Coordinates of C-alpha atoms and ligand atoms in Angstrom, one line a residue:
X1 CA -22.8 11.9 12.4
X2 CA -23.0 8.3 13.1
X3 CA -18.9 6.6 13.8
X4 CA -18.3 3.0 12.8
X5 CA -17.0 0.7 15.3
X6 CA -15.0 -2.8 15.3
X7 CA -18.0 -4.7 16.6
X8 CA -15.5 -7.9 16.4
X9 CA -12.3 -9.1 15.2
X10 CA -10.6 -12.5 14.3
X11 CA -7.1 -13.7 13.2
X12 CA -5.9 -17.3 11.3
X13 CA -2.5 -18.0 11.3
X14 CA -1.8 -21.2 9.6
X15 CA -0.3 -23.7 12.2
X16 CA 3.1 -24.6 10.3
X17 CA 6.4 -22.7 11.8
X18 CA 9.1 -21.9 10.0
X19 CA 11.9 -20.9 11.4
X20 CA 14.7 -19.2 10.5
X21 CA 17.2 -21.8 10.5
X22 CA 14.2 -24.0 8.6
X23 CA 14.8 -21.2 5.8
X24 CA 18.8 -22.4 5.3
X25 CA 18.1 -25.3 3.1
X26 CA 16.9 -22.8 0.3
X27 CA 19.0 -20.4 0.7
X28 CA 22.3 -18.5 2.2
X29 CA 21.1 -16.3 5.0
X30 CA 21.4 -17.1 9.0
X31 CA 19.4 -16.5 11.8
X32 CA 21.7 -13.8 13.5
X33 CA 21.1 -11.8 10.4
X34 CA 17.6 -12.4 10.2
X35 CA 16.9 -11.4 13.8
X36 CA 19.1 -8.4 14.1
X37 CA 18.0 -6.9 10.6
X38 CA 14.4 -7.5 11.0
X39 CA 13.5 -9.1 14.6
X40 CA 11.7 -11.6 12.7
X41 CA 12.1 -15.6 14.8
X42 CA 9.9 -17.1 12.7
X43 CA 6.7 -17.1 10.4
X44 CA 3.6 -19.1 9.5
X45 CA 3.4 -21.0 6.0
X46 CA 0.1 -22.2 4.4
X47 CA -0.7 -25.2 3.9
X48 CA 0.7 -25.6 0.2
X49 CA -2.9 -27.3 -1.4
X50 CA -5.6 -27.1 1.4
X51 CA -5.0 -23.6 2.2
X52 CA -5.4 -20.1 0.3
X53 CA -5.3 -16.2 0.6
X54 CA -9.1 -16.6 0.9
X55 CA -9.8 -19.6 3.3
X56 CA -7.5 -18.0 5.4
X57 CA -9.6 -15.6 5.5
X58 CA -12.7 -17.0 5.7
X59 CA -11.5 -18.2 9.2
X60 CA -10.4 -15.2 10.8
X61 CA -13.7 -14.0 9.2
X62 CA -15.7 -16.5 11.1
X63 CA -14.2 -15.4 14.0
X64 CA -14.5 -11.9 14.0
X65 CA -18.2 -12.2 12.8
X66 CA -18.9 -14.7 15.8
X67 CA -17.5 -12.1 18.0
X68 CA -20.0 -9.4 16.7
X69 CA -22.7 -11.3 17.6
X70 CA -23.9 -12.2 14.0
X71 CA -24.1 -14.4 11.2
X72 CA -22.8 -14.5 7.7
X73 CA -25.8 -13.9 6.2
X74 CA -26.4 -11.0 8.2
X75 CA -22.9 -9.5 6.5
X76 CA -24.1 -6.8 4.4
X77 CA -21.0 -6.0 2.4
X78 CA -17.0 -7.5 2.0
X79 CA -13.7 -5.5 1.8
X80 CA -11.0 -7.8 0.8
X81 CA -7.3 -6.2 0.8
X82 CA -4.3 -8.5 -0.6
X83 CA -1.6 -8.8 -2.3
X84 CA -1.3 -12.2 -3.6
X85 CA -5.2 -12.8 -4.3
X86 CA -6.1 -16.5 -4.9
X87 CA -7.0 -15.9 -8.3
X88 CA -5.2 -13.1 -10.9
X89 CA -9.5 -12.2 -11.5
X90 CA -12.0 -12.4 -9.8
X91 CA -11.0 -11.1 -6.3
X92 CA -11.3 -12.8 -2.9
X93 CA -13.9 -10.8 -2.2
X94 CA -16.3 -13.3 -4.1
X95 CA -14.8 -16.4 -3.0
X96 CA -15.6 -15.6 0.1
X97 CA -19.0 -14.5 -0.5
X98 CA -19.1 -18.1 -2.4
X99 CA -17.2 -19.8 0.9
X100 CA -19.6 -18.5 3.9
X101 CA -22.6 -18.6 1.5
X102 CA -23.4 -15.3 2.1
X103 CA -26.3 -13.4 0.4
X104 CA -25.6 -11.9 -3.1
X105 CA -23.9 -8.2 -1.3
X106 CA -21.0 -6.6 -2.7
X107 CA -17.8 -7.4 -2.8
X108 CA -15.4 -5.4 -3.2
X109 CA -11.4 -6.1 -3.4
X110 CA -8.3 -3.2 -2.3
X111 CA -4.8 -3.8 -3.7
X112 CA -2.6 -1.7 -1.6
X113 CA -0.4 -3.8 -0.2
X114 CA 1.3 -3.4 3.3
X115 CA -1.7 -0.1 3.5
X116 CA -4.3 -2.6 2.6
X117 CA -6.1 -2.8 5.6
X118 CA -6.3 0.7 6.8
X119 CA -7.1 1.7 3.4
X120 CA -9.7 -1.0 3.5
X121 CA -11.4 0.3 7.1
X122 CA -11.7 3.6 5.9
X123 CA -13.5 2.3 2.2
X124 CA -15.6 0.9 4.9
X125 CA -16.0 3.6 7.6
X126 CA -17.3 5.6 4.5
X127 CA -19.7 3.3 3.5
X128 CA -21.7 3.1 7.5
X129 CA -21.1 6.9 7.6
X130 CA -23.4 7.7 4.9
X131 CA -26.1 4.8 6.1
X132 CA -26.0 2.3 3.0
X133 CA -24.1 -0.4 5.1
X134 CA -24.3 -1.6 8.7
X135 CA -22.8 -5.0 8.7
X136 CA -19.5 -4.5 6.5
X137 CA -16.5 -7.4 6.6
X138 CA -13.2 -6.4 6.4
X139 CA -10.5 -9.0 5.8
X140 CA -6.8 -8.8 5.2
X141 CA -5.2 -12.2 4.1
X142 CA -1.7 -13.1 2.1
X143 CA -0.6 -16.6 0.8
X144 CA 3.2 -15.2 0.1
X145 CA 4.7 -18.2 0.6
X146 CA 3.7 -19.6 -2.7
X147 CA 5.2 -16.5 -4.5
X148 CA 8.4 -16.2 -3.1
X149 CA 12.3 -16.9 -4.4
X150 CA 13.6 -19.7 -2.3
X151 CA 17.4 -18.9 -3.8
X152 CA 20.0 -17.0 -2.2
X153 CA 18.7 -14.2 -4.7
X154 CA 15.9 -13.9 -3.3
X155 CA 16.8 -13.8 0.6
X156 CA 16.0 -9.7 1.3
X157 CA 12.9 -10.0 0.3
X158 CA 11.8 -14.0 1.6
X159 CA 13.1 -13.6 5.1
X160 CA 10.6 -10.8 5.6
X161 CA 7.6 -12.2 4.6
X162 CA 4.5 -14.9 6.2
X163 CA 1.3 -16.0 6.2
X164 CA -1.9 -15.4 7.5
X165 CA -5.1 -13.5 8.1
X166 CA -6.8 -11.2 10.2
X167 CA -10.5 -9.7 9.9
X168 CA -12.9 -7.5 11.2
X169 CA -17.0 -6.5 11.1
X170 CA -17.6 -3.2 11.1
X171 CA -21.1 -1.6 12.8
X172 CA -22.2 1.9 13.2
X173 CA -21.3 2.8 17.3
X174 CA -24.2 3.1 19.6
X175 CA -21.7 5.1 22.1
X176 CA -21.3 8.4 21.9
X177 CA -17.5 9.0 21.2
X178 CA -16.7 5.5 20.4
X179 CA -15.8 4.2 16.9
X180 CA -13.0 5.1 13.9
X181 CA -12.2 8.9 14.6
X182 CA -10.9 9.6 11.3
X183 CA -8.4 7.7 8.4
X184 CA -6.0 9.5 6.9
X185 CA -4.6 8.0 3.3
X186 CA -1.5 8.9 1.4
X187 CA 0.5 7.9 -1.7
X188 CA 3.5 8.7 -3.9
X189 CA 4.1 6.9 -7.0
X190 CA 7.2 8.4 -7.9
X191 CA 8.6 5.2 -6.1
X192 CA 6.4 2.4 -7.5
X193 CA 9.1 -0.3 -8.5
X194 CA 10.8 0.5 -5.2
X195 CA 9.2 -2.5 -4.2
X196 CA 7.0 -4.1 -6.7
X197 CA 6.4 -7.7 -8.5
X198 CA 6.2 -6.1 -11.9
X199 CA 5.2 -9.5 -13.6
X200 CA 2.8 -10.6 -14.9
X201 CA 1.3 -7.1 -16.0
X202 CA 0.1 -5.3 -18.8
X203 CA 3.4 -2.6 -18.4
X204 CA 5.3 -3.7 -21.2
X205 CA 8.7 -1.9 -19.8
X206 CA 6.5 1.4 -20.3
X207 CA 7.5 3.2 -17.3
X208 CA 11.1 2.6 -16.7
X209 CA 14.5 3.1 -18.4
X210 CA 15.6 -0.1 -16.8
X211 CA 13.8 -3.7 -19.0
X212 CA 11.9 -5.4 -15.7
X213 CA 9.9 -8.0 -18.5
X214 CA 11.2 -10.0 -21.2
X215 CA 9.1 -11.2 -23.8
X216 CA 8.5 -11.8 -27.7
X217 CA 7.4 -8.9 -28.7
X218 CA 5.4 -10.0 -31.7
X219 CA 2.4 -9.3 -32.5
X220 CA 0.1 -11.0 -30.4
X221 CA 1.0 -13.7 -27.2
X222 CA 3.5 -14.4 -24.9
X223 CA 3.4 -11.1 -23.9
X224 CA 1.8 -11.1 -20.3
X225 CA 4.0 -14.1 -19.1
X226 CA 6.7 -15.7 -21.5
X227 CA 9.3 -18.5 -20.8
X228 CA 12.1 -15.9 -20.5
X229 CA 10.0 -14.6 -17.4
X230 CA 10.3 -17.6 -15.8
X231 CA 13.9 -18.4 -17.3
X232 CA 15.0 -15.1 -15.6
X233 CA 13.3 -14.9 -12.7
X234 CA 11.2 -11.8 -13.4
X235 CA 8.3 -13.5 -11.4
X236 CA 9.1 -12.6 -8.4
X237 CA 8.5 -9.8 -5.9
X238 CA 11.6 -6.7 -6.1
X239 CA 12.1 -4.5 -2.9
X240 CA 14.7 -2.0 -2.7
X241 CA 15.1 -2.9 1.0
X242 CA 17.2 0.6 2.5
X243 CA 15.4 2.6 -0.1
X244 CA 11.8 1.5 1.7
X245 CA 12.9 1.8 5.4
X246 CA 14.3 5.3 5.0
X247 CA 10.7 6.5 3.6
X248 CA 9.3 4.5 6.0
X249 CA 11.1 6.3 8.8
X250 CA 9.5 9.3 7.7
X251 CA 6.0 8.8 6.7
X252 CA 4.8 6.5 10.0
X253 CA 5.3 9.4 12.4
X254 CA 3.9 11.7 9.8
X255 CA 0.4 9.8 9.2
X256 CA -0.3 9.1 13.4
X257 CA 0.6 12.5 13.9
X258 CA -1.4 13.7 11.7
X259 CA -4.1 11.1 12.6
X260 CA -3.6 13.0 16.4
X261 CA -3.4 16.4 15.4
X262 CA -6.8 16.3 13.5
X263 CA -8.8 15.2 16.6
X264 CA -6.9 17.5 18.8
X265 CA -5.3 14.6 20.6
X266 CA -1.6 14.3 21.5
X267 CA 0.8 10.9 21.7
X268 CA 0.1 11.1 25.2
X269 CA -3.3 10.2 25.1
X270 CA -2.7 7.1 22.8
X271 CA -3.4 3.7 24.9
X272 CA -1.8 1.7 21.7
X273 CA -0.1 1.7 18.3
X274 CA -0.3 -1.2 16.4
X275 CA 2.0 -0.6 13.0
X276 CA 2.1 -2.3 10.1
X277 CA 4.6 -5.2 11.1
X278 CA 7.0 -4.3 8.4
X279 CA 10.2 -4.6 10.1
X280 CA 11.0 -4.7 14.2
X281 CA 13.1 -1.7 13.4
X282 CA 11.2 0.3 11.7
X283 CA 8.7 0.2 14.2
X284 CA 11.6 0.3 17.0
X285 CA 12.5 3.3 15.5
X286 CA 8.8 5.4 15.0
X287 CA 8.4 4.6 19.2
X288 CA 11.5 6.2 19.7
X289 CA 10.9 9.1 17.6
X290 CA 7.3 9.9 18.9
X291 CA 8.7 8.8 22.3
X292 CA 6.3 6.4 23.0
X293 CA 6.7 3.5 25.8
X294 CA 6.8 -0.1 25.7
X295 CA 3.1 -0.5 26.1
X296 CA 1.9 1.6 23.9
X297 CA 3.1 0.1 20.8
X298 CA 2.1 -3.8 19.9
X299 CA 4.7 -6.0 17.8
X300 CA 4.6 -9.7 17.0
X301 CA 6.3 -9.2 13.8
X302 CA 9.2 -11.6 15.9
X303 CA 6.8 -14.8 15.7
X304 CA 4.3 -14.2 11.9
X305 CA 7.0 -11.5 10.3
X306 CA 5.8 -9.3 7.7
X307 CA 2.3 -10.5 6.4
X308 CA 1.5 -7.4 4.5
X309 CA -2.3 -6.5 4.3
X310 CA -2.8 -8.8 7.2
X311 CA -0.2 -7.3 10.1
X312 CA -2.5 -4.9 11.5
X313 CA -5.7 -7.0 11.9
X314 CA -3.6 -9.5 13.2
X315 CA -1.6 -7.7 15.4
X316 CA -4.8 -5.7 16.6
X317 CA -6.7 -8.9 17.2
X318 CA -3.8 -10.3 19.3
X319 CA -3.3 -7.2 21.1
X320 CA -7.0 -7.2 22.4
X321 CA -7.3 -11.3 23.2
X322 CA -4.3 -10.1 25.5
X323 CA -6.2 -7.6 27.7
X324 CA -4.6 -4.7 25.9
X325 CA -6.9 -2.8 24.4
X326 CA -10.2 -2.0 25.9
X327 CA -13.6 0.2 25.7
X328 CA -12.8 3.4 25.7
X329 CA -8.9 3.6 24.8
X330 CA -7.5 5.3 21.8
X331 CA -5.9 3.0 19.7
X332 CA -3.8 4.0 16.0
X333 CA -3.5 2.0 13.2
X334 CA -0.2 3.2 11.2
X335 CA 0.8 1.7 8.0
X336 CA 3.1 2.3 5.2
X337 CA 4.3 0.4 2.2
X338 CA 4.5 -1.1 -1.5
X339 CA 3.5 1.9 -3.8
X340 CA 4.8 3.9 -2.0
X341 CA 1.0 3.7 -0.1
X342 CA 1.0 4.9 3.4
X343 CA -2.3 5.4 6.3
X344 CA -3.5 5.5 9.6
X345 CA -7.1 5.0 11.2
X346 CA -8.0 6.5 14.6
X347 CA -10.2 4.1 16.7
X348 CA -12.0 5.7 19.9
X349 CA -12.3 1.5 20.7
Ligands
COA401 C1 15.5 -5.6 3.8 C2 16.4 -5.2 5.0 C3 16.2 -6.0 6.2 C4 17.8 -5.3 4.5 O1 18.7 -4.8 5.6 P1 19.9 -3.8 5.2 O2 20.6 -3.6 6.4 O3 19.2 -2.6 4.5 O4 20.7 -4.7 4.2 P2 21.1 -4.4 2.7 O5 19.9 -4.6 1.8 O6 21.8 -3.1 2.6 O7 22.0 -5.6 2.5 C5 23.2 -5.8 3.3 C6 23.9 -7.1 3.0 O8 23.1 -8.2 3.5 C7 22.8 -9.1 2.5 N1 21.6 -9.8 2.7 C8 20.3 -9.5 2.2 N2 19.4 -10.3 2.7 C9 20.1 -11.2 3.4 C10 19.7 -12.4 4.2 N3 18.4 -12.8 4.2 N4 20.6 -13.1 4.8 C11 21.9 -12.7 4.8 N5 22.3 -11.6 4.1 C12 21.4 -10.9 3.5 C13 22.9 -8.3 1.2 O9 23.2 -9.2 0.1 C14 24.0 -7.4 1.5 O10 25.2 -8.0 1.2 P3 26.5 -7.2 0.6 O11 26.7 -6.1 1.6 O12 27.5 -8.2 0.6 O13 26.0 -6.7 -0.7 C15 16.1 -3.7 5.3 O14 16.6 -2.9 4.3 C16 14.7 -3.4 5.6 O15 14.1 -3.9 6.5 N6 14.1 -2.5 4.8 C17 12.7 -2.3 4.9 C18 12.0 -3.4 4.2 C19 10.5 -3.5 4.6 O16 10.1 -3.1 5.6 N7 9.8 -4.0 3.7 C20 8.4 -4.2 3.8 C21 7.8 -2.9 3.6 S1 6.2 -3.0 4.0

């Protein structure tokens, strides 16, 4: 059966740097605690007007479809995962159809969250598998910045996050062995407002004991966002910060070993792991646990911190400009996060 490869890959990361001592004037935090909590130095923030979710990744798009040897037009379908879309509907998917006037193909956009992009690969490795794509754009882009809380109340969750893009084109492999091995997806919903921006949404405190929305509940309007939202501050991303990295602990080693054990490989032969850059220690903790070295695991969580659907592609992408990864090597893409959604994609690169 025909594989898909990564036939090229591109990364945007918006040029302003802010740092963690830059994040004092909003709120009470410091840089020791930052650093030894979550490794993070310092992330990228969009442009607040001239840049979006989606124009960041139409330029890590351009990239990667440069580096395929193609054009836009020859693009034959788009994947867009994200979490903070430029638009509550439609998706990204058709702006940036719209933005690299593309031919009228499908567009398709995945909200998983941190698993975004490795669920996104494999919606995509399906597609070249059975024939009905060849040319298939995956992007994985967030804007958090814009959605954040800047107070002290917010600081667990703000610290975390950045900005930025990363995309790739898929092709069917020519080479025999090359291309995505397998992708393995997982969720449990048991743990959905573990880490969660509830608001606004259609739940209408359905789901939970606990009230996570205030409005009037009249009969018709202010239902989906009201002024006590806002007055309360129930617009804003929630994370149960210990509750996440102990599941996270668990599941990483669980979906790459599994990833392994179905192609009859072992950790050994794994030239590199590039993990969702959720946290430094998380991922400090999965190389220790599958005993991996140094070089086999690629972090830059320490200079873009957690940019959700885009970590992987951009980490992958800065892992192979470096000489890192080449033809050949065995490379894992682990992720895990909001939903609780977790996944991994074997790539025979
Ligand atoms: C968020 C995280 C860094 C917090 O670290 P932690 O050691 O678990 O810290 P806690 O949440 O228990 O908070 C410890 C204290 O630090 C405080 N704190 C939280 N954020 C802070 C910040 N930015 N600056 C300073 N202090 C902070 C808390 O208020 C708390 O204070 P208290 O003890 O007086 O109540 C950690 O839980 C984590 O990384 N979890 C995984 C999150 C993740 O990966 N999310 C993305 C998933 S894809």
């Amino acid at each position: 059966m025909v594989r898909s490869k990564i036939a090229g890959i591109g990364m945007y990361v918006p040029q302003h740097v802010v740092t963690n001592n830059d994040l004092l004037k909003y709120m009470e935090t410091s840089d020791e605690w930052i650093q030894e909590r979550t490794g993070i130095k310092e992330r990228r923030y969009a442009h607040r007007t001239d840049e979006t979710t989606t124009t960041m990744g139409v330029e890590a798009a351009k990239t990667a479809i440069e580096r395929a040897g193609i054009t836009p037009q020859d693009i034959d379908f788009i994947i867009f995962a994200t979490l903070c879309p430029d638009y509550y509907f439609p998706g990204c998917g058709v702006l940036v159809q719209r933005a690299m006037k593309m031919k009228e193909i499908g567009a398709l956009d995945v909200r998983n969250q941190c698993s975004g992009f490795v669920y996104a690969i494999s919606v995509g490795d399906q597609f070249i598998k059975s024939g009905m794509y060849k040319n298939i754009l995956v992007i994985g882009a967030e804007k958090h910045s814009f959605g954040l809380d800047f107070s002290t109340r917010g600081r667990n969750i703000t610290v975390i996050f950045g900005d930025g893009a990363g995309a790739v084109v898929l092709q069917p492999a020519t080479n025999e062995g090359q291309g995505i091995l397998s992708t393995h997806l997982h969720s449990d919903g048991d743990s959905a407002e573990i880490l969660a921006m509830y608001n606004p949404g259609t739940h209408a405190n359905h789901w939970t004991p606990e009230k996570l929305a205030d409005f009037d509940d009249g009969e018709i309007g202010e239902l989906f966002m009201s002024h006590a939202m806002i007055d309360n501050a129930q617009l804003f991303p929630n994370m149960d910060g210990p509750a996440v990295f102990k599941k996270a602990v668990v599941k990483f080693p669980e979906v790459i070993n599994e990833a392994l054990t179905q192609n009859g490989l072992t950790i050994a032969d794994l030239k590199m792991l590039i993990p969702h850059q959720a946290n430094l220690r998380i991922a400090q903790f999965i190389q220790q646990k599958l005993k991996l070295r140094d070089d086999q695991v690629h972090n830059n969580i320490q200079k873009f911190g957690n940019t959700t659907a885009a970590s992987i592609p951009i980490a992958l992408c800065e892992a192979w400009e470096e000489g890192k990864i080449k033809e050949g090597d065995l490379v894992c893409l682990a992720a895990f996060g909001s939903g609780f959604t977790w996944a991994s994609a074997l790539i025979r690169w």
